[in-house]
Coordinates of C-alpha atoms and ligand atoms in Angstrom, one line a residue:
M117 CA -0.2 -0.2 0.0
I118 CA 1.2 3.4 -0.8
L119 CA 0.4 6.6 1.0
M120 CA -0.3 9.7 -1.4
S121 CA 0.8 13.2 0.0
T122 CA -3.0 13.2 1.1
D123 CA -2.6 10.3 3.2
Q124 CA -4.8 8.8 1.3
P125 CA -3.9 4.9 1.0
V126 CA -3.3 3.8 -3.1
V127 CA -3.6 0.1 -3.9
P128 CA -1.6 -0.5 -6.7
T129 CA -3.9 -2.6 -9.2
K130 CA -2.3 -5.9 -10.7
A131 CA -1.3 -4.0 -13.9
E132 CA 0.5 -1.4 -12.0
R133 CA 2.3 -4.2 -10.0
R134 CA 3.0 -6.1 -13.3
L135 CA 5.2 -2.7 -14.6
C136 CA 6.9 -1.9 -11.8
E137 CA 8.3 -5.8 -11.9
S138 CA 8.9 -5.5 -15.5
L139 CA 11.0 -2.5 -14.7
H140 CA 13.2 -3.9 -12.3
L141 CA 12.4 -0.7 -9.9
R142 CA 13.7 -0.4 -6.0
D143 CA 11.0 -0.5 -3.6
E144 CA 11.1 3.2 -3.3
E145 CA 11.3 3.8 -7.0
S146 CA 8.3 1.4 -7.4
E147 CA 6.5 3.9 -4.9
A148 CA 7.6 6.9 -6.3
L149 CA 6.0 6.1 -9.9
L150 CA 3.0 4.2 -8.6
R151 CA 2.2 8.0 -6.4
A152 CA 3.2 9.8 -9.7
M153 CA 0.4 8.0 -11.9
H154 CA -2.2 8.1 -9.4
L155 CA -1.5 11.8 -8.5
G156 CA -0.9 12.9 -11.9
K157 CA 1.0 16.2 -11.4
A158 CA 4.1 15.1 -13.2
A159 CA 3.7 17.5 -16.2
R160 CA 6.2 20.1 -16.6
Q161 CA 6.3 22.7 -19.4
A162 CA 9.2 23.8 -21.4
V163 CA 9.7 26.3 -24.6
V164 CA 12.2 25.6 -27.4
F165 CA 13.0 28.8 -29.3
S166 CA 11.9 28.8 -32.7
P167 CA 14.3 30.0 -35.5
R168 CA 12.5 32.9 -35.7
A169 CA 13.6 34.1 -32.7
P170 CA 16.9 36.0 -32.6
Q171 CA 20.2 34.6 -31.2
A172 CA 19.9 36.7 -28.1
Y173 CA 15.9 35.8 -27.8
E174 CA 15.0 36.0 -23.8
P175 CA 10.8 35.1 -23.5
P176 CA 8.9 37.7 -21.5
F177 CA 7.7 35.3 -18.7
A178 CA 10.2 33.8 -15.4
C179 CA 11.9 31.0 -16.1
A180 CA 13.0 28.7 -13.4
E181 CA 17.0 27.7 -13.1
S182 CA 17.6 25.3 -16.0
S183 CA 21.1 24.5 -14.5
R184 CA 19.3 21.6 -12.9
F185 CA 19.0 20.3 -16.0
P186 CA 22.3 20.2 -17.7
W187 CA 21.1 18.4 -20.6
L188 CA 19.0 21.2 -21.9
P189 CA 20.0 23.1 -25.2
A190 CA 20.6 26.6 -25.0
R191 CA 17.4 27.5 -26.5
V192 CA 15.0 25.9 -24.1
R193 CA 13.7 27.2 -21.0
I194 CA 11.2 26.1 -18.5
P195 CA 8.8 28.6 -17.3
V196 CA 8.2 28.9 -13.9
E197 CA 5.5 26.9 -12.0
G198 CA 1.8 28.8 -12.9
E199 CA 3.1 30.7 -15.7
K200 CA 1.2 30.5 -18.9
P201 CA 3.6 30.6 -22.1
T202 CA 1.1 30.3 -24.4
R203 CA -0.8 33.7 -23.7
Y204 CA 2.1 35.9 -24.8
A205 CA 2.0 37.7 -28.1
D206 CA 5.5 36.1 -28.7
Y207 CA 4.0 32.9 -29.1
T208 CA 1.2 33.6 -31.4
L209 CA 4.2 35.2 -33.6
G210 CA 6.1 31.7 -33.3
L211 CA 9.1 32.7 -31.6
Y212 CA 8.8 29.9 -28.9
Y213 CA 7.1 26.1 -29.2
V214 CA 5.5 25.0 -26.2
L215 CA 6.2 21.0 -25.4
D216 CA 7.0 18.8 -22.6
L217 CA 10.0 19.0 -20.6
S218 CA 10.5 14.9 -20.7
S219 CA 10.4 15.9 -24.6
C220 CA 13.3 17.9 -24.5
W221 CA 14.8 15.2 -22.0
E222 CA 14.3 12.6 -25.1
G223 CA 15.5 15.1 -27.5
A224 CA 18.8 15.5 -25.6
A225 CA 20.1 12.7 -27.5
L226 CA 20.5 14.9 -30.4
S227 CA 23.7 16.3 -28.2
A228 CA 25.5 13.3 -29.5
L229 CA 25.2 13.6 -32.9
S230 CA 28.7 14.2 -34.6
G231 CA 27.3 17.6 -36.5
A232 CA 24.1 18.7 -38.3
P233 CA 22.8 16.0 -40.6
L234 CA 22.9 17.1 -44.3
R235 CA 19.2 15.1 -44.3
S236 CA 17.0 14.6 -41.8
L237 CA 13.5 12.8 -41.6
D238 CA 11.2 13.3 -38.5
M239 CA 8.8 10.2 -39.3
C240 CA 6.4 10.8 -36.9
A241 CA 6.5 14.6 -36.6
A242 CA 2.9 15.9 -35.4
P243 CA 2.4 18.1 -34.2
G244 CA 6.0 18.8 -34.6
G245 CA 8.0 19.0 -31.0
K246 CA 10.8 16.8 -32.1
S247 CA 11.6 19.0 -35.1
M248 CA 11.5 22.1 -33.2
L249 CA 14.2 20.7 -31.0
L250 CA 16.4 19.5 -33.6
A251 CA 16.1 22.8 -35.1
A252 CA 17.4 24.0 -31.7
H253 CA 20.5 21.7 -31.4
V254 CA 21.6 21.9 -35.1
Q255 CA 21.1 24.0 -38.2
L256 CA 18.3 22.4 -40.5
L257 CA 19.4 21.9 -43.6
D258 CA 17.5 19.8 -45.7
H259 CA 14.5 18.3 -43.3
T260 CA 11.2 16.2 -43.8
A261 CA 8.7 16.6 -41.2
N262 CA 6.3 13.5 -41.9
E263 CA 2.9 12.7 -40.4
V264 CA 0.8 10.0 -41.6
H265 CA -2.6 11.4 -40.2
A266 CA -4.1 13.9 -42.5
A267 CA -5.6 15.6 -39.5
R268 CA -2.5 15.8 -37.8
R269 CA -0.2 16.4 -40.6
G270 CA -2.2 20.0 -40.9
I271 CA -1.5 21.0 -37.7
L272 CA 2.1 20.0 -38.1
R273 CA 2.3 22.0 -41.5
Q274 CA 1.2 25.0 -39.5
N275 CA 3.5 25.0 -36.9
V276 CA 6.5 24.3 -39.3
E277 CA 5.3 27.8 -41.0
L278 CA 4.7 29.8 -37.7
C279 CA 8.3 28.6 -36.2
G280 CA 9.8 29.4 -39.5
L281 CA 11.5 26.0 -39.7
P282 CA 14.1 26.1 -42.6
N283 CA 14.6 24.0 -45.3
T284 CA 11.5 21.6 -44.5
R285 CA 8.9 20.0 -46.2
V286 CA 6.2 18.2 -45.0
T287 CA 5.1 14.8 -46.4
G288 CA 2.5 12.2 -45.3
W289 CA 4.1 8.8 -46.2
R290 CA 3.7 5.4 -44.6
P291 CA 6.5 3.6 -43.0
E292 CA 6.4 0.6 -45.6
Q293 CA 6.6 3.8 -48.1
W294 CA 9.3 5.2 -46.6
S295 CA 11.1 1.5 -46.7
R296 CA 10.3 1.4 -50.7
S297 CA 11.3 4.9 -51.2
G298 CA 15.5 4.8 -52.1
E299 CA 15.5 7.6 -50.1
L300 CA 18.6 7.7 -47.7
F301 CA 19.2 10.4 -44.6
D302 CA 21.9 11.1 -42.1
L303 CA 19.0 11.3 -39.3
I304 CA 16.2 9.8 -38.8
M305 CA 13.8 10.6 -35.4
V306 CA 11.3 7.6 -34.6
D307 CA 9.1 9.3 -32.0
A308 CA 6.9 6.3 -32.0
P309 CA 3.4 6.0 -31.2
C310 CA 3.3 4.2 -28.1
S311 CA 0.8 3.3 -25.4
G312 CA 1.5 6.5 -23.4
Q313 CA 1.6 5.0 -20.1
S314 CA 3.3 8.7 -18.9
L315 CA 0.2 10.4 -19.5
L316 CA -1.3 9.0 -16.5
C317 CA 1.2 11.4 -14.4
K318 CA -0.1 14.1 -16.0
G319 CA -3.6 13.7 -15.2
M320 CA -4.7 12.7 -18.4
K321 CA -7.1 9.6 -19.0
N322 CA -5.6 6.8 -21.1
P323 CA -7.8 3.6 -20.3
G324 CA -5.9 0.5 -21.2
C325 CA -2.7 1.8 -21.4
L326 CA -0.8 -0.7 -19.0
G327 CA -3.1 -3.9 -20.8
K328 CA -1.0 -6.4 -21.9
N329 CA -2.7 -6.1 -25.5
V330 CA -2.1 -2.4 -25.7
V331 CA 1.5 -3.0 -25.2
Q332 CA 2.1 -5.9 -27.5
G333 CA 0.2 -3.9 -30.0
N334 CA 2.3 -0.9 -29.7
A335 CA 5.0 -2.8 -29.4
K336 CA 4.3 -4.7 -33.2
R337 CA 3.9 -1.2 -34.9
Q338 CA 6.9 0.2 -33.5
R339 CA 8.8 -2.5 -34.8
G340 CA 7.9 -2.4 -38.1
I341 CA 8.3 1.7 -37.8
L342 CA 11.7 1.0 -36.9
S343 CA 12.5 -1.6 -39.5
A344 CA 11.4 0.7 -42.2
A345 CA 13.4 3.5 -40.6
A346 CA 16.6 1.4 -41.2
C347 CA 16.1 1.0 -44.5
C348 CA 16.3 4.8 -44.9
L349 CA 19.5 5.4 -42.7
A350 CA 22.8 6.3 -44.9
P351 CA 25.7 4.7 -43.8
G352 CA 27.0 6.7 -40.7
G353 CA 23.6 8.2 -40.3
Y354 CA 21.9 8.3 -36.8
L355 CA 18.4 6.7 -36.0
L356 CA 16.8 8.8 -32.7
Y357 CA 13.8 6.5 -31.3
T358 CA 11.9 7.9 -28.0
T359 CA 8.5 6.9 -26.4
C360 CA 6.3 8.5 -23.8
T361 CA 5.7 5.1 -22.3
Y362 CA 7.2 3.0 -19.7
A363 CA 6.9 -0.7 -20.9
P364 CA 10.3 -2.2 -21.7
E365 CA 8.4 -4.2 -24.6
E366 CA 8.3 -0.5 -26.3
N367 CA 11.6 0.7 -25.4
E368 CA 14.7 -1.5 -24.8
R369 CA 12.9 -4.7 -26.4
S370 CA 11.8 -2.7 -29.6
V371 CA 15.2 -1.4 -30.1
A372 CA 16.6 -5.0 -29.3
Y373 CA 14.3 -6.3 -31.9
L374 CA 16.0 -3.6 -34.6
L375 CA 19.6 -4.6 -33.4
R376 CA 18.7 -8.4 -34.0
R377 CA 18.0 -8.0 -37.2
T378 CA 20.0 -5.5 -38.6
S379 CA 24.2 -6.3 -37.4
E380 CA 25.2 -3.1 -39.1
I381 CA 23.5 -0.9 -36.9
S382 CA 24.5 -0.2 -33.0
A383 CA 23.4 2.1 -30.2
C384 CA 25.5 5.0 -29.1
D385 CA 26.4 6.6 -25.8
V386 CA 25.0 9.7 -25.0
P387 CA 27.2 11.2 -22.5
A388 CA 24.7 14.1 -21.3
L389 CA 22.1 11.6 -20.5
A390 CA 24.6 9.1 -18.5
A391 CA 22.6 9.5 -15.3
F392 CA 19.6 7.9 -16.8
R393 CA 21.2 4.8 -18.7
S394 CA 18.8 2.2 -18.6
T395 CA 19.5 -1.1 -16.6
L396 CA 17.3 -3.5 -18.8
S397 CA 19.2 -3.5 -21.7
E398 CA 22.8 -4.3 -22.6
F399 CA 23.5 -1.7 -25.1
P400 CA 23.1 1.7 -23.9
S401 CA 19.4 3.2 -23.5
Y402 CA 18.2 5.9 -21.3
R403 CA 14.7 6.5 -19.1
L404 CA 13.4 9.3 -17.4
L405 CA 10.9 8.3 -14.7
P406 CA 8.5 10.9 -13.0
H407 CA 10.6 11.2 -9.5
H408 CA 13.8 12.4 -11.6
G409 CA 11.5 15.8 -11.4
A410 CA 12.0 16.7 -15.2
G411 CA 8.0 15.9 -16.2
A412 CA 6.3 12.5 -16.3
G413 CA 9.1 10.6 -17.9
G414 CA 10.2 8.7 -21.5
F415 CA 12.5 6.9 -23.2
C416 CA 15.4 7.8 -25.7
C417 CA 17.9 5.1 -27.7
L418 CA 20.5 6.5 -30.5
L419 CA 21.4 4.2 -33.1
Q420 CA 24.3 4.4 -35.5
R421 CA 24.6 2.8 -39.1
E422 CA 28.3 1.9 -39.7
K423 CA 30.0 4.1 -42.2
Ligands
LIG715 C1 4.4 10.6 -30.2 S1 3.3 11.2 -31.4 C2 4.5 12.4 -32.3 C3 4.9 13.5 -31.5 C4 5.9 14.6 -32.5 N1 7.1 14.0 -32.6 C5 6.2 15.8 -31.6 O1 7.1 15.8 -30.8 O2 5.3 16.7 -31.5 C6 3.3 9.7 -32.7 C7 3.1 10.1 -34.2 O3 3.0 9.0 -35.2 C8 1.7 9.0 -35.4 N2 1.6 7.7 -36.0 C9 0.5 7.0 -35.7 N3 0.8 5.5 -36.2 C10 1.6 5.7 -37.3 C11 2.3 4.6 -38.0 N4 1.8 3.7 -38.4 N5 3.3 5.1 -38.9 C12 3.7 6.1 -38.4 N6 3.6 7.0 -37.6 C13 2.1 6.6 -36.6 C14 0.8 9.5 -34.8 O4 -0.1 10.1 -35.6 C15 1.5 11.1 -33.8 O5 1.5 11.9 -34.6

C-alpha cells in the first residue's frame, strides 16, 4: 500500500504491479512511480525557441533555473510554476514552441550527433515538437517532417510555417512507403506512437494503457516503423528512437528487435544522459521517470549505422 501526499492509501492494480516488476525498480522507485501515476501532477512544461527567435532572444515570462537540467540545449527554457507561455504575443508570432520537459529530455540525445545532418527525417512528426528540438540542437539543412494522419499533418504544417523551420518539407508517407522509397537520411527521428503510460502521471485519462494487449500491439507497430526507418538510414546515419511510455516491450525490447535484425546498426552512448542509463538493456539506452523531476518521463535510444 502506498500513502499519497493526502494520506489517502493507494492500492496498486495488478497491471501497475506488473509494470513495476518489469522495470526492476527498487521499492522506493516503484512507490514513487505509482504515486506519480495516481496523483497525475508530474507534467512540466518547457519552451523551445524557434528559428524565428533572434540569437539573443529571452522570453517575456519568468523562467526556472535550468542548471538543474544540464542536458537542456541553450535554446530551451522552463517557465516557472503557474506561468502560461501560450498567453503571450511571442507565442502567437511563433518565436517559441511549447512542449513537455520530458520531450526535451528525449531530444537531448541529439547532443551526441557528430554534426548537423545533411538530410534529416522526422518520421512521426506531428504536432512538431521533435523537429523544433532538432532545430534547437543543429541547423536544419534539408529536413522532412512526416506525419501519416492527415488532420495531424495539417497542424504540423501550421507549426512548421509559424515557427519558420528552414529547409523543411512536410510529407504524409506510411512507414512501408518510406522503406520502398530509396531515400536516404543522415538522421531519422522515430518518436513512436506508443501506449502513452506517462500520460497518467500528467493527470490525463488513458484507459487500458497498462494492458498487455495494448502494449504488445504498440510494440508490433513500433518494430514495423523502426524496420522501415532502418531501410532509409544512410551509412554513418543516426536513428533516434523515443517514446513517452514505460513498458520495456515498447522501449528496450523494440530497439533490441531492430539490433538483432540489422547487424550494421548499433546503439551509441549519450554522455549528457549518462545518469539515466537504462539497466534493462546491455546496449546504451536511457529512461526518465517522474521522480527524476523532469516531467512525466520517457525513453530514448540513439542508434547509428556503420559507415
Ligand atoms: C508521439 S506522436 C509524435 C509527436 C511528435 N514527434 C512531437 O514531438 O510533436 C506519434 C505520431 O505517430 C503517428 N503515427 C501513428 N501511427 C503511425 C504509424 N503506423 N506509422 C507512423 N506514424 C504513426 C501519430 O499520428 C503521431 O502523430
